[in-house]
CSV table of C-alpha atoms and ligand atoms in Angstrom, one decimal:
chain,number,residue,atom,x,y,z
A,1417,MET,CA,117.7,105.5,76.7
A,1418,ILE,CA,113.8,104.0,75.6
A,1419,ALA,CA,113.3,104.6,80.3
A,1420,ILE,CA,111.1,102.1,82.7
A,1421,SER,CA,109.1,105.7,83.0
A,1422,SER,CA,108.7,108.6,82.0
A,1423,ILE,CA,106.7,112.0,82.5
A,1424,SER,CA,106.3,115.4,81.3
A,1425,PHE,CA,104.0,118.7,82.2
A,1426,GLY,CA,102.9,120.1,79.4
A,1427,GLU,CA,101.9,124.2,79.2
A,1428,ASP,CA,98.8,123.4,80.9
A,1429,VAL,CA,100.9,122.5,84.1
A,1430,GLU,CA,102.9,125.3,83.4
A,1431,ARG,CA,99.9,127.4,84.3
A,1432,GLU,CA,97.9,125.3,87.1
A,1433,VAL,CA,100.5,126.1,89.4
A,1434,LEU,CA,101.6,129.5,88.6
A,1435,ASP,CA,97.9,130.1,89.0
A,1436,THR,CA,98.3,128.9,92.0
A,1437,LEU,CA,101.2,130.4,93.2
A,1438,ARG,CA,100.2,133.6,93.0
A,1439,SER,CA,96.6,132.6,94.6
A,1440,GLY,CA,98.8,132.6,97.3
A,1441,ILE,CA,96.3,129.5,98.6
A,1442,VAL,CA,99.0,126.3,97.9
A,1443,ALA,CA,98.7,124.2,101.2
A,1444,GLN,CA,95.3,122.3,100.9
A,1445,GLY,CA,92.7,124.5,99.8
A,1446,PRO,CA,90.3,124.4,96.6
A,1447,LYS,CA,92.2,122.7,94.0
A,1448,VAL,CA,93.0,119.9,95.9
A,1449,LYS,CA,89.2,120.1,96.4
A,1450,ARG,CA,88.7,119.6,92.8
A,1451,LEU,CA,91.3,117.3,92.6
A,1452,GLU,CA,89.2,114.9,95.2
A,1453,GLU,CA,85.9,115.1,92.6
A,1454,GLU,CA,87.0,115.0,89.7
A,1455,PHE,CA,89.2,111.6,90.8
A,1456,ALA,CA,85.9,110.3,92.7
A,1457,ALA,CA,84.1,110.6,89.0
A,1458,LEU,CA,86.8,108.7,87.5
A,1459,VAL,CA,86.7,106.1,90.1
A,1460,GLY,CA,83.0,106.0,89.9
A,1461,VAL,CA,82.2,106.9,93.9
A,1462,ARG,CA,81.1,109.8,95.9
A,1463,HIS,CA,83.7,110.7,98.2
A,1464,ALA,CA,87.6,110.9,98.1
A,1465,VAL,CA,90.3,112.0,100.4
A,1466,ALA,CA,93.5,114.1,99.2
A,1467,VAL,CA,95.9,112.9,101.4
A,1468,ASN,CA,99.9,113.1,101.2
A,1469,ASN,CA,101.2,110.4,99.6
A,1470,GLY,CA,99.5,106.8,98.3
A,1471,THR,CA,101.3,105.3,101.1
A,1472,THR,CA,99.4,107.6,103.7
A,1473,ALA,CA,96.3,106.6,101.9
A,1474,LEU,CA,96.9,102.9,102.8
A,1475,ILE,CA,97.5,103.6,106.9
A,1476,ALA,CA,94.4,105.7,107.0
A,1477,ALA,CA,92.3,103.3,105.0
A,1478,LEU,CA,92.9,100.7,107.2
A,1479,GLN,CA,93.3,102.8,110.4
A,1480,VAL,CA,89.7,104.1,110.2
A,1481,GLN,CA,88.7,100.8,110.8
A,1482,ASP,CA,88.5,100.5,113.9
A,1483,LEU,CA,91.2,97.4,114.2
A,1484,GLN,CA,92.4,95.7,117.4
A,1485,PRO,CA,95.9,94.6,118.1
A,1486,GLY,CA,96.3,91.0,116.5
A,1487,ASP,CA,93.8,91.5,114.2
A,1488,GLU,CA,94.6,90.1,111.1
A,1489,VAL,CA,94.9,92.3,107.4
A,1490,LEU,CA,94.6,89.2,104.1
A,1491,THR,CA,97.3,90.6,101.1
A,1492,SER,CA,99.0,89.6,97.9
A,1493,PRO,CA,103.3,88.9,99.1
A,1494,PHE,CA,103.6,90.3,95.4
A,1495,THR,CA,104.2,93.9,95.9
A,1496,PHE,CA,105.4,96.8,96.9
A,1497,VAL,CA,106.8,97.4,100.7
A,1498,ALA,CA,104.3,100.0,100.8
A,1499,THR,CA,101.4,98.1,101.5
A,1500,LEU,CA,102.5,95.8,103.9
A,1501,ASN,CA,104.3,98.5,106.1
A,1502,ALA,CA,100.9,100.6,105.9
A,1503,ILE,CA,98.9,96.8,107.5
A,1504,LEU,CA,102.3,97.2,110.3
A,1505,GLU,CA,102.0,101.4,110.6
A,1506,ALA,CA,98.4,101.2,111.3
A,1507,GLY,CA,99.2,97.9,113.7
A,1508,ALA,CA,97.6,95.0,112.6
A,1509,THR,CA,99.4,91.8,111.8
A,1510,ALA,CA,100.2,91.1,108.2
A,1511,ARG,CA,99.0,87.3,106.5
A,1512,PHE,CA,100.0,86.1,103.3
A,1513,ALA,CA,97.7,84.5,99.9
A,1514,ASP,CA,99.4,84.0,97.2
A,1515,ILE,CA,98.6,85.3,93.9
A,1516,GLY,CA,97.6,84.0,90.6
A,1517,GLU,CA,100.4,83.6,87.4
A,1518,THR,CA,97.9,84.8,84.7
A,1519,ASP,CA,97.4,88.0,86.8
A,1520,PHE,CA,100.0,88.7,89.4
A,1521,ASN,CA,97.3,89.5,91.8
A,1522,LEU,CA,95.8,87.3,95.1
A,1523,ASP,CA,94.3,83.8,93.6
A,1524,PRO,CA,91.0,83.7,95.8
A,1525,ALA,CA,91.4,80.5,96.4
A,1526,VAL,CA,94.6,80.1,98.5
A,1527,ALA,CA,93.3,83.5,100.0
A,1528,ALA,CA,89.5,81.9,101.1
A,1529,ALA,CA,92.3,78.7,102.8
A,1530,ARG,CA,94.0,81.3,104.5
A,1531,VAL,CA,90.7,83.7,106.3
A,1532,THR,CA,91.9,83.3,110.2
A,1533,ASP,CA,89.5,83.8,112.9
A,1534,ARG,CA,91.7,86.4,113.2
A,1535,THR,CA,91.0,88.0,109.8
A,1536,ARG,CA,89.3,91.9,109.8
A,1537,VAL,CA,90.1,93.0,107.0
A,1538,LEU,CA,91.1,91.6,103.0
A,1539,LEU,CA,93.9,93.9,101.1
A,1540,PRO,CA,93.6,93.1,97.9
A,1541,VAL,CA,96.3,95.4,95.2
A,1542,HIS,CA,95.4,95.8,91.8
A,1543,LEU,CA,98.6,95.1,90.3
A,1544,TYR,CA,100.5,97.0,87.1
A,1545,GLY,CA,97.1,98.2,86.2
A,1546,GLN,CA,94.8,95.6,86.2
A,1547,THR,CA,92.1,95.5,89.6
A,1548,ALA,CA,91.8,91.1,91.1
A,1549,ASP,CA,89.7,88.3,90.7
A,1550,MET,CA,86.7,90.9,92.7
A,1551,ALA,CA,84.3,88.9,91.8
A,1552,SER,CA,85.5,86.1,93.6
A,1553,LEU,CA,87.1,88.2,97.0
A,1554,MET,CA,83.9,90.7,96.9
A,1555,PRO,CA,82.0,87.5,98.5
A,1556,LEU,CA,84.4,85.8,100.2
A,1557,ALA,CA,85.0,89.3,102.1
A,1558,ALA,CA,80.9,89.0,102.1
A,1559,GLU,CA,80.8,85.4,103.8
A,1560,HIS,CA,83.9,86.4,106.4
A,1561,GLY,CA,82.4,90.0,107.4
A,1562,LEU,CA,86.5,91.8,106.5
A,1563,SER,CA,86.6,94.8,105.8
A,1564,VAL,CA,88.0,95.5,102.5
A,1565,VAL,CA,91.0,98.5,101.4
A,1566,GLU,CA,92.0,97.6,97.8
A,1567,ASP,CA,95.4,99.1,97.1
A,1568,ALA,CA,94.5,100.8,93.5
A,1569,ALA,CA,98.1,102.8,93.5
A,1570,GLN,CA,98.8,101.4,89.9
A,1571,ALA,CA,95.0,101.0,88.6
A,1572,HIS,CA,93.2,104.5,88.5
A,1573,GLY,CA,91.1,104.3,86.5
A,1574,ALA,CA,91.2,100.5,86.5
A,1575,THR,CA,87.4,98.5,85.6
A,1576,PHE,CA,86.1,95.5,86.6
A,1577,ASP,CA,82.6,94.2,85.6
A,1578,GLY,CA,82.4,97.9,84.1
A,1579,ARG,CA,83.4,99.6,88.2
A,1580,GLY,CA,86.1,101.2,89.0
A,1581,ALA,CA,89.5,100.1,90.9
A,1582,GLY,CA,88.5,101.7,94.1
A,1583,SER,CA,85.3,101.2,94.3
A,1584,PHE,CA,84.3,98.7,95.7
A,1585,GLY,CA,86.1,98.6,99.6
A,1586,VAL,CA,87.9,101.9,100.5
A,1587,GLY,CA,90.2,102.5,97.5
A,1588,CYS,CA,94.0,103.5,98.1
A,1589,PHE,CA,95.9,105.0,95.2
A,1590,SER,CA,98.5,106.8,94.8
A,1591,PHE,CA,100.5,109.5,93.0
A,1592,TYR,CA,103.7,109.1,93.1
A,1593,ALA,CA,106.1,111.0,90.1
A,1594,THR,CA,106.5,107.3,88.1
A,1595,LYS,CA,102.4,106.0,88.8
A,1596,ASN,CA,99.3,107.0,86.0
A,1597,LEU,CA,98.6,109.5,87.4
A,1598,THR,CA,101.2,112.1,89.7
A,1599,THR,CA,101.3,115.3,92.0
A,1600,ALA,CA,105.0,114.4,92.6
A,1601,GLU,CA,104.7,113.5,95.2
A,1602,GLY,CA,100.3,112.2,96.8
A,1603,GLY,CA,97.3,110.4,97.8
A,1604,MET,CA,93.7,109.2,96.9
A,1605,VAL,CA,91.5,107.4,98.9
A,1606,THR,CA,87.7,106.6,97.7
A,1607,THR,CA,84.6,105.1,99.2
A,1608,ASP,CA,81.1,105.6,98.7
A,1609,ASP,CA,80.5,105.0,102.6
A,1610,ASP,CA,80.0,108.2,104.2
A,1611,THR,CA,81.2,107.9,107.3
A,1612,ILE,CA,84.8,105.9,106.3
A,1613,ALA,CA,84.4,109.5,104.1
A,1614,ASP,CA,84.2,111.2,107.2
A,1615,ARG,CA,85.9,109.6,109.6
A,1616,LEU,CA,89.5,109.8,107.0
A,1617,ARG,CA,89.1,113.6,106.5
A,1618,VAL,CA,89.1,114.4,110.3
A,1619,LEU,CA,92.1,112.0,110.8
A,1620,ARG,CA,93.6,113.8,107.8
A,1621,ASN,CA,93.2,117.6,109.4
A,1622,GLN,CA,94.4,116.5,112.9
A,1623,GLY,CA,91.3,114.4,114.3
A,1624,MET,CA,90.5,118.6,114.5
A,1625,ARG,CA,86.1,119.0,112.8
A,1626,GLU,CA,86.2,122.3,114.0
A,1627,ARG,CA,89.0,124.4,114.5
A,1628,TYR,CA,90.4,123.0,118.5
A,1629,VAL,CA,87.7,120.6,118.4
A,1630,TYR,CA,89.2,117.2,118.6
A,1631,GLU,CA,87.8,114.0,118.2
A,1632,MET,CA,90.2,111.9,117.4
A,1633,ALA,CA,94.1,111.5,117.6
A,1634,GLY,CA,94.6,112.7,114.0
A,1635,GLN,CA,97.1,112.7,111.6
A,1636,ASN,CA,98.6,115.7,109.7
A,1637,TYR,CA,97.8,113.9,105.6
A,1638,ARG,CA,97.0,117.3,103.7
A,1639,MET,CA,98.0,116.7,100.1
A,1640,THR,CA,99.0,121.0,99.1
A,1641,ASP,CA,96.8,123.3,96.4
A,1642,LEU,CA,100.4,122.7,94.9
A,1643,GLN,CA,100.0,119.6,94.2
A,1644,ALA,CA,96.6,119.1,93.4
A,1645,SER,CA,98.0,122.3,90.4
A,1646,LEU,CA,100.3,118.9,88.9
A,1647,ALA,CA,96.6,116.6,89.2
A,1648,LEU,CA,94.0,118.3,87.7
A,1649,PRO,CA,95.5,119.4,84.2
A,1650,GLN,CA,96.3,115.2,83.4
A,1651,MET,CA,92.9,114.9,84.8
A,1652,ALA,CA,91.3,116.5,82.0
A,1653,SER,CA,94.4,114.3,79.5
A,1654,TYR,CA,93.8,110.7,81.5
A,1655,PRO,CA,92.0,109.0,79.3
A,1656,GLN,CA,93.8,109.4,76.3
A,1657,GLN,CA,97.3,108.9,78.0
A,1658,VAL,CA,95.6,105.1,78.8
A,1659,GLU,CA,94.9,104.8,74.9
A,1660,ALA,CA,98.2,105.6,74.4
A,1661,ARG,CA,99.8,102.7,76.8
A,1662,ARG,CA,97.3,100.8,75.9
A,1663,ARG,CA,98.3,100.9,72.2
A,1664,ASN,CA,101.7,99.9,73.6
A,1665,ALA,CA,100.8,97.3,75.1
A,1666,GLU,CA,98.8,96.2,71.7
A,1667,ALA,CA,101.7,96.7,69.9
A,1668,LEU,CA,104.6,94.9,72.6
A,1669,HIS,CA,102.3,92.0,71.7
A,1670,ALA,CA,101.9,91.2,68.5
A,1671,GLY,CA,105.4,92.0,68.3
A,1672,LEU,CA,106.5,89.7,71.6
A,1673,LYS,CA,104.2,86.7,71.0
A,1674,ASP,CA,106.0,84.0,69.5
A,1675,VAL,CA,109.2,84.7,71.5
A,1676,ALA,CA,110.3,81.1,72.5
A,1677,GLY,CA,110.3,81.2,76.4
A,1678,LEU,CA,107.9,84.7,77.3
A,1679,ARG,CA,104.9,84.9,78.6
A,1680,LEU,CA,103.0,88.1,77.8
A,1681,PRO,CA,100.9,89.9,80.3
A,1682,SER,CA,97.1,90.2,79.2
A,1683,GLU,CA,93.8,91.7,79.5
A,1684,MET,CA,91.6,89.5,81.5
A,1685,THR,CA,88.0,89.0,80.4
A,1686,GLY,CA,85.7,92.2,81.5
A,1687,ARG,CA,88.3,93.8,83.4
A,1688,GLU,CA,90.1,97.6,82.0
A,1689,HIS,CA,93.9,97.1,82.5
A,1690,VAL,CA,95.2,100.3,82.2
A,1691,TRP,CA,98.6,99.2,81.4
A,1692,HIS,CA,101.1,100.9,84.7
A,1693,GLN,CA,103.4,98.1,84.0
A,1694,PHE,CA,104.0,95.5,80.5
A,1695,THR,CA,105.5,92.9,82.7
A,1696,LEU,CA,106.7,89.7,80.7
A,1697,LEU,CA,107.1,87.2,82.5
A,1698,LEU,CA,110.0,84.4,81.1
A,1699,ASP,CA,109.5,80.7,81.3
A,1700,GLU,CA,111.1,78.5,83.8
A,1701,ASP,CA,112.5,77.3,80.9
A,1702,ALA,CA,113.2,79.6,79.1
A,1703,PRO,CA,116.6,79.9,76.4
A,1704,VAL,CA,118.1,83.2,78.5
A,1705,ASP,CA,116.8,83.9,82.6
A,1706,ARG,CA,115.4,87.3,83.4
A,1707,ASP,CA,118.8,89.3,84.4
A,1708,THR,CA,120.0,87.8,81.8
A,1709,LEU,CA,117.2,89.6,79.4
A,1710,ALA,CA,117.3,92.9,81.4
A,1711,ALA,CA,121.4,93.1,81.0
A,1712,ARG,CA,121.1,92.4,77.6
A,1713,LEU,CA,118.6,95.5,76.9
A,1714,THR,CA,120.0,98.2,78.8
A,1715,GLU,CA,123.0,96.8,76.2
A,1716,LYS,CA,120.4,98.0,73.3
A,1717,GLY,CA,119.3,101.1,75.5
A,1718,ILE,CA,115.8,100.2,76.8
A,1719,GLY,CA,115.4,100.7,80.7
A,1720,SER,CA,113.5,98.0,82.3
A,1721,GLY,CA,112.5,96.9,86.0
A,1722,ILE,CA,111.7,94.5,88.7
A,1723,TYR,CA,108.8,94.6,90.0
A,1724,TYR,CA,109.0,93.2,92.5
A,1725,PRO,CA,112.6,91.0,93.3
A,1726,LYS,CA,111.0,89.1,95.7
A,1727,ALA,CA,107.8,88.4,97.9
A,1728,VAL,CA,107.1,91.1,100.5
A,1729,TYR,CA,107.6,89.7,103.5
A,1730,ASP,CA,111.2,87.9,102.5
A,1731,TYR,CA,113.9,89.9,104.2
A,1732,ALA,CA,115.1,90.2,107.4
A,1733,CYS,CA,112.9,92.9,108.6
A,1734,TYR,CA,110.1,90.9,107.8
A,1735,ARG,CA,110.9,88.0,108.9
A,1736,GLU,CA,111.5,88.6,111.7
A,1737,HIS,CA,109.0,90.8,112.4
A,1738,PRO,CA,106.4,89.6,115.9
A,1739,ARG,CA,103.4,91.1,113.1
A,1740,VAL,CA,104.1,89.0,109.3
A,1741,VAL,CA,103.0,85.7,109.2
A,1742,ILE,CA,105.1,83.7,107.0
A,1743,GLU,CA,103.6,81.5,105.0
A,1744,ASP,CA,104.9,79.9,101.6
A,1745,THR,CA,103.5,81.3,98.3
A,1746,PRO,CA,105.8,79.6,95.8
A,1747,VAL,CA,104.3,81.7,92.9
A,1748,ALA,CA,104.5,84.4,94.4
A,1749,THR,CA,108.3,84.0,94.8
A,1750,SER,CA,108.6,81.9,91.4
A,1751,VAL,CA,107.6,85.1,90.1
A,1752,ALA,CA,109.2,87.3,91.6
A,1753,ALA,CA,112.6,85.1,90.2
A,1754,ARG,CA,111.4,85.7,86.2
A,1755,CYS,CA,109.1,88.9,86.1
A,1756,LEU,CA,110.9,91.6,84.0
A,1757,SER,CA,108.7,94.9,83.7
A,1758,ILE,CA,109.6,97.4,79.6
A,1759,PRO,CA,108.8,100.4,79.0
A,1760,VAL,CA,105.8,100.8,78.2
A,1761,HIS,CA,104.8,104.7,79.1
A,1762,ALA,CA,102.7,107.3,77.2
A,1763,ARG,CA,105.5,109.2,75.5
A,1764,LEU,CA,107.1,106.0,73.5
A,1765,SER,CA,106.6,106.5,70.1
A,1766,GLU,CA,105.9,104.2,67.4
A,1767,SER,CA,110.3,103.5,67.0
A,1768,ASP,CA,110.2,102.9,69.9
A,1769,VAL,CA,108.1,100.4,70.5
A,1770,GLU,CA,109.2,98.8,67.2
A,1771,GLN,CA,112.9,99.0,69.6
A,1772,ILE,CA,111.7,97.6,72.5
A,1773,ILE,CA,110.3,94.4,70.5
A,1774,ALA,CA,113.4,94.3,68.6
A,1775,ALA,CA,116.0,94.7,71.6
A,1776,VAL,CA,113.7,91.8,73.7
A,1777,ARG,CA,113.5,89.4,70.5
A,1778,GLY,CA,117.3,90.2,70.1
A,1779,ALA,CA,118.2,89.2,73.6
A,1780,MET,CA,115.7,86.4,74.4
A,1781,GLU,CA,117.4,83.7,71.2
A,1782,ALA,CA,120.1,81.7,73.5
B,2685,PLP,C1,103.9,103.1,94.3
B,2685,PLP,C2,102.7,102.4,95.3
B,2685,PLP,C3,102.8,102.6,97.0
B,2685,PLP,C4,102.8,103.3,97.6
B,2685,PLP,O1,102.6,105.2,97.2
B,2685,PLP,P1,103.2,105.9,98.1
B,2685,PLP,O2,102.3,107.4,96.7
B,2685,PLP,O3,105.2,106.3,96.6
B,2685,PLP,O4,103.5,106.0,98.3
B,2685,PLP,C5,101.5,101.3,97.5
B,2685,PLP,N1,101.1,100.3,96.8
B,2685,PLP,C6,101.1,100.2,95.8
B,2685,PLP,C7,101.7,98.9,94.9
B,2685,PLP,C8,102.6,101.0,94.4
B,2685,PLP,O5,102.7,101.2,93.5
């Protein structure tokens, strides 16, 4: 089986973890600090604040925005549920603007139309490893005085006009096991704003600046040095990992571009894609539907994934939630029924990629 995601830790990771174990410092310590410094450099920001997972990163980024009851966060409906759960956990109201079919990210024109007098935060999601259209979204946020929180959980190292995902507003990253960089569970918040960074650090540690001096009602959002030990060696080889993903994406493109009924993912001009996912979009009138394609790939030993099967609000627990505003997002709804991600990860061999191409070509025949 060629899996949709695959990780393997090298001896460098084993050594780093062992070093941490032997150091006696296993909770937040010097390795977390080093990871923060290296990650800030990757994103191109002054501050990176490590937390225990990507959902926490989003919650913390929203909690330092001084949101009041009734304040709205405008985001994408085509995302992992953590985006929505974080908005609700932070006490805000969620509203959704539709996505574009080409980059799967917030459509700035729809977002502009859905800003209300209660909107406080614009929360684009950089889905699949490619940023949203920040050249349109940043001026929109500025025009309405909105804070920008970026869900960059899938976009470590992606850029827009040379600027890193997570450097436009407050960036939120995940190091979950399936992400491009992983600490098993972990997250990072990035910002250029000294005050926000300071508040995040205090919030993360029980609201405590010095021992037993509490400045705010805080939490325990800390990452451990054991977790950071997994990521530190990965940081060193990350450019090569992304390059391998890019090569795989290019090969998949070359091998699948003429298949009838399939739309391939594209790297938009000015954006560097880090290929967290390679996501096919089946045309409405494609010879087979998405679920058939997925089933046929499974038969041939090719893993695939549906990210995501429905608009994120389209579940009873959210439709009935008093702080979720339900408005139509027809593109997201349609894309959710037609998308399928196929393996693009860095551990694929050339022959794996050839097998994937052959399997998809075969499976797309009626
Ligand atoms: C993975 C992910 C998250 C949540 O990160 P966790 O580390 O799993 O909590 C949030 N948003 C998106 C888009 C993700 O892919």
